[in-house]
CSV table of C-alpha atoms in Angstrom, one decimal:
chain,number,residue,atom,x,y,z
A,1,MET,CA,-135.6,46.9,63.8
A,2,ARG,CA,-132.4,44.8,63.9
A,3,PHE,CA,-129.2,46.3,65.2
A,4,SER,CA,-125.8,45.0,64.3
A,5,ASP,CA,-124.6,45.7,67.8
A,6,SER,CA,-125.7,44.9,71.5
A,7,ILE,CA,-125.1,47.6,74.1
A,8,VAL,CA,-124.5,47.6,77.9
A,9,ALA,CA,-124.5,50.0,80.5
A,10,LEU,CA,-124.9,50.5,84.4
A,11,SER,CA,-128.7,51.1,84.5
A,12,SER,CA,-128.8,51.8,88.4
A,13,GLY,CA,-127.7,54.7,90.7
A,14,LYS,CA,-124.3,56.0,91.3
A,15,LEU,CA,-121.6,53.6,92.8
A,16,PRO,CA,-120.9,52.6,95.2
A,17,ALA,CA,-124.4,51.1,96.1
A,18,GLY,CA,-126.0,48.2,97.8
A,19,VAL,CA,-126.8,46.4,94.4
A,20,ALA,CA,-125.8,47.5,90.8
A,21,VAL,CA,-127.8,46.6,88.0
A,22,VAL,CA,-126.2,46.0,84.6
A,23,ARG,CA,-128.3,46.2,81.6
A,24,LEU,CA,-127.6,44.4,78.1
A,25,SER,CA,-129.5,44.3,74.6
A,26,GLY,CA,-129.3,43.0,71.2
A,27,SER,CA,-128.5,40.2,69.4
A,28,ARG,CA,-125.6,38.9,71.3
A,29,THR,CA,-127.5,38.8,74.8
A,30,ARG,CA,-127.9,35.3,74.5
A,31,PHE,CA,-124.2,34.2,73.7
A,32,ALA,CA,-122.8,36.8,76.4
A,33,ILE,CA,-125.4,35.2,78.9
A,34,GLU,CA,-123.6,31.6,78.1
A,35,THR,CA,-120.2,33.0,78.3
A,36,ILE,CA,-120.2,34.6,81.5
A,37,LEU,CA,-122.6,32.5,83.6
A,38,GLY,CA,-121.3,29.0,81.9
A,39,ALA,CA,-125.1,28.0,80.4
A,40,SER,CA,-128.3,29.7,79.3
A,41,ILE,CA,-131.1,30.8,81.7
A,42,PRO,CA,-135.0,30.3,81.6
A,43,GLU,CA,-136.8,33.5,80.2
A,44,ARG,CA,-138.3,35.8,83.1
A,45,GLU,CA,-136.8,34.1,86.0
A,46,ALA,CA,-134.3,35.7,88.2
A,47,VAL,CA,-131.4,32.7,88.8
A,48,LEU,CA,-128.4,33.3,91.1
A,49,ARG,CA,-125.5,32.4,89.5
A,50,ARG,CA,-121.4,33.0,89.5
A,51,LEU,CA,-120.5,35.4,86.9
A,52,ARG,CA,-117.1,34.6,85.3
A,53,GLN,CA,-114.2,36.2,83.3
A,54,PRO,CA,-113.1,34.5,80.3
A,55,ASP,CA,-110.2,32.8,82.2
A,56,GLY,CA,-112.5,31.2,84.6
A,57,SER,CA,-111.8,34.0,87.6
A,58,LEU,CA,-114.9,34.9,89.2
A,59,ILE,CA,-116.4,38.6,89.0
A,60,ASP,CA,-119.1,38.2,91.6
A,61,THR,CA,-122.3,35.9,92.7
A,62,GLY,CA,-125.3,37.9,91.6
A,63,LEU,CA,-128.9,37.4,90.1
A,64,ALA,CA,-129.4,37.2,86.3
A,65,ILE,CA,-132.5,37.5,84.2
A,66,PHE,CA,-133.2,37.2,80.8
A,67,PHE,CA,-135.8,38.7,78.7
A,68,ALA,CA,-136.6,37.4,75.2
A,69,GLY,CA,-137.1,40.0,72.6
A,70,PRO,CA,-139.8,41.5,71.4
A,71,ALA,CA,-141.4,41.3,74.9
A,72,SER,CA,-138.9,43.3,76.8
A,73,PHE,CA,-138.3,47.1,77.1
A,74,THR,CA,-136.4,47.4,74.1
A,75,GLY,CA,-138.0,44.8,72.1
A,76,GLU,CA,-134.7,43.0,71.8
A,77,ASP,CA,-133.2,40.1,73.8
A,78,VAL,CA,-132.4,41.9,77.0
A,79,ALA,CA,-130.4,40.4,80.1
A,80,GLU,CA,-130.1,42.4,83.7
A,81,PHE,CA,-127.4,41.4,86.0
A,82,GLN,CA,-127.9,42.6,89.7
A,83,VAL,CA,-124.1,42.3,91.3
A,84,HIS,CA,-122.6,44.1,94.4
A,85,GLY,CA,-122.6,47.8,93.9
A,86,GLY,CA,-118.8,48.1,94.3
A,87,LYS,CA,-116.8,50.2,91.4
A,88,ALA,CA,-114.4,47.1,90.9
A,89,VAL,CA,-117.0,44.7,90.4
A,90,VAL,CA,-119.2,46.5,87.9
A,91,SER,CA,-116.0,47.7,86.3
A,92,ALA,CA,-114.9,44.2,85.9
A,93,LEU,CA,-118.5,43.2,84.5
A,94,LEU,CA,-118.6,45.7,81.9
A,95,ARG,CA,-115.1,45.2,80.8
A,96,THR,CA,-115.6,41.4,80.2
A,97,LEU,CA,-119.0,42.2,78.2
A,98,THR,CA,-117.7,44.6,76.2
A,99,ALA,CA,-114.9,42.4,75.3
A,100,ILE,CA,-117.3,40.0,73.3
A,101,ASP,CA,-117.4,40.7,69.8
A,102,GLY,CA,-120.4,42.8,69.0
A,103,ILE,CA,-120.9,44.2,72.4
A,104,ARG,CA,-120.1,48.3,73.2
A,105,HIS,CA,-121.1,50.7,75.8
A,106,ALA,CA,-124.6,52.4,75.4
A,107,GLU,CA,-124.6,55.8,74.6
A,108,PRO,CA,-127.0,58.1,76.7
A,109,GLY,CA,-130.9,57.3,76.2
A,110,GLU,CA,-129.8,54.5,73.7
A,111,PHE,CA,-131.9,51.7,75.3
A,112,THR,CA,-134.8,54.2,75.4
A,113,ARG,CA,-134.1,55.2,71.8
A,114,ARG,CA,-134.0,51.4,70.7
A,115,ALA,CA,-137.4,51.0,72.4
A,116,PHE,CA,-138.9,53.7,70.5
A,117,LEU,CA,-137.6,52.5,67.3
A,118,ASN,CA,-138.7,49.3,68.1
A,119,GLY,CA,-142.3,50.2,68.5
A,120,ARG,CA,-142.3,49.5,72.6
A,121,LEU,CA,-142.6,53.4,72.9
A,122,ASP,CA,-144.0,56.4,71.0
A,123,LEU,CA,-142.4,59.7,71.3
A,124,VAL,CA,-144.9,61.1,74.2
A,125,GLU,CA,-144.3,57.9,76.3
A,126,THR,CA,-140.4,58.5,75.8
A,127,GLU,CA,-140.5,62.0,77.0
A,128,ALA,CA,-143.2,61.2,79.7
A,129,LEU,CA,-140.3,58.3,80.9
A,130,ALA,CA,-137.2,60.9,81.3
A,131,ASP,CA,-139.9,63.1,83.4
A,132,LEU,CA,-140.5,60.1,85.6
A,133,ILE,CA,-136.8,59.5,86.2
A,134,ASN,CA,-136.2,63.0,87.2
A,135,ALA,CA,-139.5,63.5,89.1
A,136,GLU,CA,-138.7,65.1,92.3
A,137,THR,CA,-142.3,65.8,93.9
A,138,GLU,CA,-145.2,63.7,94.0
A,139,SER,CA,-147.2,65.8,91.3
A,140,GLN,CA,-144.3,65.3,89.0
A,141,ARG,CA,-144.6,61.8,89.4
A,142,ARG,CA,-148.2,61.5,89.0
A,143,PHE,CA,-148.1,63.8,85.8
A,144,ALA,CA,-145.3,61.7,84.4
A,145,LEU,CA,-146.7,58.4,85.3
A,146,LEU,CA,-150.0,59.3,83.4
A,147,ASN,CA,-148.3,60.5,80.0
A,148,ALA,CA,-145.9,57.2,80.4
A,149,SER,CA,-149.0,54.9,80.6
A,150,GLY,CA,-150.1,56.2,77.1
A,151,ALA,CA,-153.0,58.4,78.1
A,152,GLN,CA,-151.6,61.5,76.4
A,153,SER,CA,-150.8,59.5,73.4
A,154,GLU,CA,-154.2,57.9,73.1
A,155,LEU,CA,-155.6,61.6,73.4
A,156,TYR,CA,-153.3,62.8,70.5
A,157,ASP,CA,-154.0,59.4,68.4
A,158,GLY,CA,-157.8,59.7,69.2
A,159,TRP,CA,-157.8,63.1,67.4
A,160,ARG,CA,-155.7,62.0,64.6
A,161,ARG,CA,-158.5,59.4,63.9
A,162,ARG,CA,-161.0,61.8,63.6
A,163,LEU,CA,-159.1,63.6,61.1
A,164,ILE,CA,-158.6,60.6,59.4
A,165,HIS,CA,-161.9,59.7,59.3
A,166,ALA,CA,-163.2,63.5,58.2
A,167,ARG,CA,-160.8,63.2,55.3
A,168,ALA,CA,-161.8,59.8,54.3
A,169,MET,CA,-165.3,60.9,54.4
A,170,ILE,CA,-164.0,64.1,52.1
A,171,GLU,CA,-162.0,62.2,49.6
A,172,ALA,CA,-164.8,59.3,49.2
A,173,GLU,CA,-167.3,61.9,48.4
A,174,ILE,CA,-165.2,63.3,45.7
A,175,ASP,CA,-164.0,60.2,44.3
A,176,PHE,CA,-167.0,58.0,44.9
A,177,ALA,CA,-169.9,60.3,44.6
A,178,ASP,CA,-172.1,57.5,42.2
A,179,GLU,CA,-171.8,55.2,44.7
A,180,ASP,CA,-174.6,54.4,46.7
A,181,ASP,CA,-173.0,54.0,50.1
A,182,ILE,CA,-171.2,57.4,49.8
A,183,PRO,CA,-173.1,59.9,51.8
A,184,GLY,CA,-174.1,62.8,49.7
A,185,SER,CA,-172.9,65.4,51.9
A,186,VAL,CA,-170.3,65.5,54.7
A,187,SER,CA,-170.9,69.0,55.8
A,188,ASP,CA,-173.1,67.9,59.0
A,189,THR,CA,-171.1,65.2,60.1
A,190,VAL,CA,-167.8,66.3,59.2
A,191,TRP,CA,-167.5,69.8,59.8
A,192,SER,CA,-169.4,69.7,63.0
A,193,ASP,CA,-167.2,67.2,64.6
A,194,MET,CA,-164.1,69.7,63.1
A,195,ARG,CA,-165.4,72.7,64.6
A,196,LYS,CA,-165.5,70.6,68.1
A,197,LEU,CA,-161.8,69.4,67.7
A,198,SER,CA,-160.6,72.4,67.0
A,199,ASN,CA,-162.1,74.1,70.5
A,200,GLU,CA,-160.9,70.8,72.2
A,201,ILE,CA,-157.0,71.3,71.1
A,202,ALA,CA,-157.7,75.2,72.0
A,203,GLY,CA,-158.2,73.8,75.2
A,204,HIS,CA,-156.1,71.2,75.7
A,205,VAL,CA,-153.3,74.1,74.6
A,206,ALA,CA,-154.5,76.8,77.3
A,207,GLY,CA,-153.5,74.2,80.1
A,208,PHE,CA,-149.6,74.2,78.9
A,209,HIS,CA,-148.6,76.7,81.7
A,210,ALA,CA,-150.1,74.4,84.1
A,211,GLY,CA,-148.4,71.4,83.0
A,212,GLU,CA,-145.0,73.5,82.8
A,213,ILE,CA,-145.7,74.6,86.6
A,214,ILE,CA,-146.0,70.8,87.6
A,215,ARG,CA,-142.8,70.0,85.4
A,216,GLU,CA,-140.7,72.9,86.1
A,217,GLY,CA,-142.3,74.2,89.6
A,218,PHE,CA,-143.9,77.4,90.5
A,219,ASP,CA,-142.1,80.2,90.2
A,220,VAL,CA,-142.0,82.5,93.4
A,221,VAL,CA,-139.7,85.5,93.6
A,222,ILE,CA,-139.1,87.5,96.7
A,223,VAL,CA,-138.5,91.4,96.0
A,224,GLY,CA,-138.3,94.3,98.5
A,225,ALA,CA,-136.5,97.4,99.7
A,226,PRO,CA,-132.9,96.7,101.1
A,227,ASN,CA,-132.8,95.2,104.3
A,228,ALA,CA,-136.4,94.2,104.1
A,229,GLY,CA,-135.7,91.0,105.1
A,230,LYS,CA,-135.6,89.0,102.0
A,231,SER,CA,-132.5,86.9,102.4
A,232,SER,CA,-133.4,86.2,106.0
A,233,LEU,CA,-137.0,85.0,104.9
A,234,PHE,CA,-135.2,83.1,101.9
A,235,ASN,CA,-133.0,81.2,104.5
A,236,ALA,CA,-135.9,80.5,107.0
A,237,LEU,CA,-138.3,79.0,104.3
A,238,ALA,CA,-135.5,76.9,102.8
A,239,ARG,CA,-134.0,75.8,106.3
A,240,ARG,CA,-130.6,76.5,105.8
A,241,GLU,CA,-128.2,79.5,105.2
A,242,ALA,CA,-128.3,79.7,101.4
A,243,ALA,CA,-127.7,83.7,101.4
A,244,ILE,CA,-125.9,85.8,102.9
A,245,VAL,CA,-127.6,88.0,105.4
A,246,SER,CA,-126.1,91.5,106.7
A,247,ASP,CA,-127.4,94.9,107.8
A,248,GLU,CA,-125.3,96.6,105.1
A,249,PRO,CA,-127.9,97.2,101.9
A,250,GLY,CA,-126.9,95.8,98.9
A,251,THR,CA,-125.6,92.4,100.1
A,252,THR,CA,-127.8,90.4,97.7
A,253,ARG,CA,-126.5,91.3,94.1
A,254,ASP,CA,-127.3,88.1,92.2
A,255,LEU,CA,-130.3,85.5,92.0
A,256,LEU,CA,-130.1,82.7,94.5
A,257,GLU,CA,-132.9,80.0,94.1
A,258,VAL,CA,-134.1,77.0,96.1
A,259,ALA,CA,-136.6,74.5,95.5
A,260,LEU,CA,-139.4,73.9,98.0
A,261,ASP,CA,-141.8,70.7,98.0
A,262,LEU,CA,-145.4,72.5,98.6
A,263,HIS,CA,-148.5,70.3,98.8
A,264,GLY,CA,-146.6,67.9,96.4
A,265,LEU,CA,-145.7,70.6,94.0
A,266,LYS,CA,-142.3,71.9,93.6
A,267,VAL,CA,-141.9,75.7,94.2
A,268,ARG,CA,-139.0,77.6,92.9
A,269,LEU,CA,-138.3,80.5,95.3
A,270,THR,CA,-136.0,83.3,94.3
A,271,ASP,CA,-134.3,85.8,96.6
A,272,THR,CA,-133.3,89.0,94.5
A,273,ALA,CA,-131.2,92.3,94.9
A,274,GLY,CA,-132.8,94.7,97.1
A,275,LEU,CA,-134.7,97.4,95.1
A,276,ARG,CA,-133.4,101.2,95.0
A,277,GLU,CA,-132.8,104.1,93.2
A,278,GLN,CA,-129.3,105.1,94.2
A,279,ALA,CA,-127.2,102.0,93.5
A,280,GLY,CA,-123.4,101.4,92.4
A,281,THR,CA,-122.9,99.8,88.9
A,282,VAL,CA,-122.5,96.1,90.2
A,283,GLU,CA,-125.5,96.4,92.4
A,284,GLY,CA,-127.8,98.1,90.0
A,285,ILE,CA,-127.0,95.1,87.5
A,286,GLY,CA,-128.6,92.9,90.4
A,287,ILE,CA,-131.6,95.0,90.8
A,288,ARG,CA,-132.4,94.9,87.0
A,289,ARG,CA,-132.1,91.2,87.1
A,290,ALA,CA,-134.4,91.5,89.9
A,291,ARG,CA,-137.0,93.4,88.2
A,292,ASP,CA,-136.6,90.9,84.9
A,293,ARG,CA,-137.1,88.2,87.0
A,294,ALA,CA,-140.0,89.4,88.8
A,295,LYS,CA,-141.6,90.2,85.3
A,296,THR,CA,-141.8,86.7,84.5
A,297,ALA,CA,-142.7,85.0,87.5
A,298,ASP,CA,-146.0,83.2,88.8
A,299,LEU,CA,-146.0,85.1,91.8
A,300,VAL,CA,-144.1,88.1,93.3
A,301,VAL,CA,-143.6,88.2,97.1
A,302,VAL,CA,-143.4,91.8,98.3
A,303,LEU,CA,-141.6,92.4,101.6
A,304,GLN,CA,-142.1,95.5,103.6
A,305,ASP,CA,-140.1,95.9,106.8
A,306,LEU,CA,-143.1,96.7,109.6
A,307,THR,CA,-140.3,99.1,111.7
A,308,ASP,CA,-140.1,101.3,108.5
A,309,GLY,CA,-142.2,103.5,106.7
A,310,ALA,CA,-143.5,102.0,103.4
A,311,PRO,CA,-140.7,102.6,101.0
A,312,ASN,CA,-141.4,104.7,97.8
A,313,LEU,CA,-140.9,101.6,95.2
A,314,GLU,CA,-141.6,101.2,91.6
A,315,LEU,CA,-142.6,97.4,91.9
A,316,PRO,CA,-142.2,95.1,88.8
A,317,ALA,CA,-145.5,94.3,86.9
A,318,ALA,CA,-146.4,90.8,87.9
A,319,SER,CA,-149.4,88.6,87.1
A,320,ARG,CA,-149.9,88.0,91.0
A,321,GLN,CA,-148.7,89.4,94.3
A,322,LEU,CA,-148.5,88.7,97.9
A,323,ARG,CA,-147.7,91.3,100.0
A,324,VAL,CA,-145.8,90.4,103.1
A,325,GLY,CA,-144.9,92.5,106.4
A,326,THR,CA,-141.6,91.2,108.0
A,327,LYS,CA,-139.7,91.7,111.4
A,328,LEU,CA,-142.9,90.9,113.1
A,329,ASP,CA,-141.0,90.1,116.3
A,330,LEU,CA,-139.5,93.7,116.7
A,331,LEU,CA,-143.3,95.0,117.3
A,332,ALA,CA,-145.1,94.9,120.3
A,333,GLU,CA,-148.2,95.2,118.4
A,334,VAL,CA,-149.5,95.7,114.8
A,335,THR,CA,-152.5,98.4,114.6
A,336,ASP,CA,-152.8,98.2,110.8
A,337,ARG,CA,-152.9,94.8,108.9
A,338,SER,CA,-155.0,95.8,106.0
A,339,GLU,CA,-152.2,96.7,103.6
A,340,PHE,CA,-150.7,93.2,104.1
A,341,ASP,CA,-151.6,89.7,103.3
A,342,LEU,CA,-149.4,87.7,105.9
A,343,LEU,CA,-147.2,89.2,108.6
A,344,VAL,CA,-143.8,87.1,109.6
A,345,SER,CA,-140.6,86.9,111.7
A,346,ALA,CA,-138.0,85.3,110.0
A,347,ARG,CA,-136.1,85.2,113.3
A,348,THR,CA,-139.0,83.6,115.5
A,349,GLY,CA,-140.6,81.5,112.5
A,350,GLU,CA,-144.1,83.5,113.5
A,351,GLY,CA,-145.9,83.4,110.1
A,352,LEU,CA,-143.8,81.3,108.6
A,353,GLY,CA,-146.0,78.3,108.5
A,354,GLN,CA,-149.2,80.3,107.2
A,355,LEU,CA,-146.6,81.5,104.4
A,356,LEU,CA,-145.7,78.1,103.4
A,357,ALA,CA,-149.4,77.1,103.3
A,358,ARG,CA,-150.1,80.3,101.2
A,359,LEU,CA,-147.8,79.7,98.6
A,360,GLY,CA,-148.5,75.6,98.4
A,361,GLU,CA,-152.4,76.9,97.9
A,362,LEU,CA,-151.3,79.0,95.4
A,363,ALA,CA,-148.8,76.9,93.4
A,364,GLU,CA,-152.1,74.1,93.6
A,365,GLU,CA,-154.3,76.5,92.1
A,366,ALA,CA,-152.0,77.6,89.4
A,367,ALA,CA,-151.6,73.6,88.4
A,368,GLY,CA,-155.1,72.8,88.7
A,369,GLY,CA,-154.9,70.3,86.1
A,370,SER,CA,-152.4,68.3,87.8
A,371,GLY,CA,-154.7,65.1,87.4
A,372,SER,CA,-155.7,66.2,83.7
A,373,LEU,CA,-154.1,65.3,80.7
A,374,LEU,CA,-151.7,68.5,79.8
A,375,PRO,CA,-149.5,69.2,77.2
A,376,SER,CA,-146.0,68.4,78.8
A,377,ARG,CA,-143.6,69.8,75.9
A,378,LEU,CA,-143.7,73.2,74.0
A,379,ARG,CA,-143.0,70.8,71.0
A,380,HIS,CA,-146.3,69.6,71.5
A,381,VAL,CA,-148.0,72.8,71.7
A,382,GLU,CA,-146.3,74.0,68.9
A,383,LEU,CA,-147.6,71.0,66.7
A,384,LEU,CA,-150.7,71.4,68.2
A,385,ASP,CA,-151.2,74.9,67.3
A,386,GLU,CA,-150.1,74.4,63.5
A,387,SER,CA,-152.4,71.2,63.6
A,388,LYS,CA,-155.4,73.4,64.6
A,389,ALA,CA,-154.3,76.2,62.4
A,390,PHE,CA,-154.9,73.9,59.2
A,391,ILE,CA,-158.3,72.7,60.5
A,392,GLU,CA,-159.3,76.2,61.1
A,393,ARG,CA,-158.4,76.6,57.5
A,394,ALA,CA,-160.2,73.9,56.1
A,395,LEU,CA,-163.4,75.2,58.0
A,396,SER,CA,-162.9,78.1,55.7
A,397,GLN,CA,-162.3,76.7,52.5
A,398,ARG,CA,-165.2,75.8,49.8
A,399,ASP,CA,-162.9,73.2,47.6
A,400,LEU,CA,-163.1,69.7,49.0
A,401,GLU,CA,-159.8,68.6,47.7
A,402,LEU,CA,-158.0,71.8,49.2
A,403,GLN,CA,-159.9,71.0,52.8
A,404,ALA,CA,-158.8,67.2,52.4
A,405,GLU,CA,-155.7,68.5,51.9
A,406,ASP,CA,-155.8,70.5,55.0
A,407,LEU,CA,-157.2,67.9,57.5
A,408,ARG,CA,-154.3,65.7,55.9
A,409,LEU,CA,-151.8,68.2,57.0
A,410,ALA,CA,-153.5,68.6,60.2
A,411,GLY,CA,-153.3,65.2,61.0
A,412,ASP,CA,-149.6,64.4,60.3
A,413,LEU,CA,-148.8,67.0,62.5
A,414,LEU,CA,-150.6,65.2,65.5
A,415,GLY,CA,-148.8,62.1,64.1
A,416,ARG,CA,-145.5,63.9,64.3
A,417,ILE,CA,-146.2,64.3,68.1
A,418,VAL,CA,-146.2,60.8,69.2
A,419,GLY,CA,-143.8,60.0,66.1
A,420,ALA,CA,-146.3,57.7,64.1
A,421,VAL,CA,-147.3,59.1,60.8
A,422,ASP,CA,-148.7,56.3,58.8
A,423,VAL,CA,-150.2,57.1,55.2
A,424,GLU,CA,-151.5,53.6,54.9
A,425,ASP,CA,-154.2,54.0,57.7
A,426,LEU,CA,-156.3,56.2,55.5
A,427,LEU,CA,-157.0,53.6,53.0
A,428,ASP,CA,-158.0,51.4,56.1
A,429,VAL,CA,-160.9,53.8,56.9
A,430,ILE,CA,-161.9,54.2,53.4
A,431,PHE,CA,-161.9,50.4,52.8
A,432,SER,CA,-163.7,49.2,56.1
A,433,GLN,CA,-166.3,52.0,55.9
A,434,PHE,CA,-167.4,52.2,51.8
A,435,CYS,CA,-166.9,48.7,50.4
A,436,ILE,CA,-165.0,50.4,47.5
A,437,GLY,CA,-164.4,47.7,44.9
A,438,LYS,CA,-167.4,45.4,45.7
């Protein structure tokens, strides 16, 4: 796709920096290079040049690289200028480039948008590229890299090709039943594969929560009675004073969150208001928020003060709980450990290593498919579910034409995931396999 204007932007990090990378893409790229450098440069070769303004004054001395389209990130002519990362240097360079007719500042994500529109990336790879840029942990990096490399797209495209083939077989039987090279029945070859495909999609969708945990983090919520040591433990695990600690009950009234990197996974740790029945209006709001937050957590860590009796608390329902005894340093000896999974002291640090290790293990268990192909967006899951529903409806139909239409709709939905719906590929299958028109 050819765009009428060229775009330019700072593509590296926040200024000032050691080096700044300014990227330019579009039909005016060659002209801009010759204008600023005074001459053209070879393709795909970093060259050291002086960058000048129209009046000949020097902007900076830096590296310039030219990528001729379509063999570039955006599919257009692309240039990158590596200059010193001062704000004034970059500002002067951008000002000089945008002064050239037909070059403007890029909008957010516009380079990647052009890459998609020019067929350099599909939608899944585009989303994965955003995940790769935002990756904070090793598991997030691996997950994003797997999808950015096209593995997820290949899976969906493979499913779509199977649907196209099945539909081609059905339509061939409808339209060309009198031809010798058309199978007499498609029930054994097509419908058994469609049942298998439906199961494969269902299994893939079932892994969405694991994918969510990798991308968004394993959600851990700390609950307990007032003064059970929630905020002290929260600060100790965060290794900073993230929450106010006080002997006064009800100090924590809002949700506080920090992110930990455990076993290469992001773990979101949330401190909550102490749970009790008698509370003021404001504290009561905090308690309701704590209960609501715990209901949606992947893990609820229930704290109990070892120096106090077990409080009569109505704990929020959760898929999994970890019971932790706190203030271990205040006891000379603990005779009964059976009701606790772990015992800790936020003051001395005793047991904190074991608690972090346990949280990491549980996060790793919940994201067990971190090395597998998993849905990375709710958008994917919704389209996959719709596609599976059409496959199931086709399996329950008796009319071949209606079955073919359901498979077409299922295939189109898979195509929408990657952004590539092509009606011509069905004809390619028919012509290549059944010699129609001989």
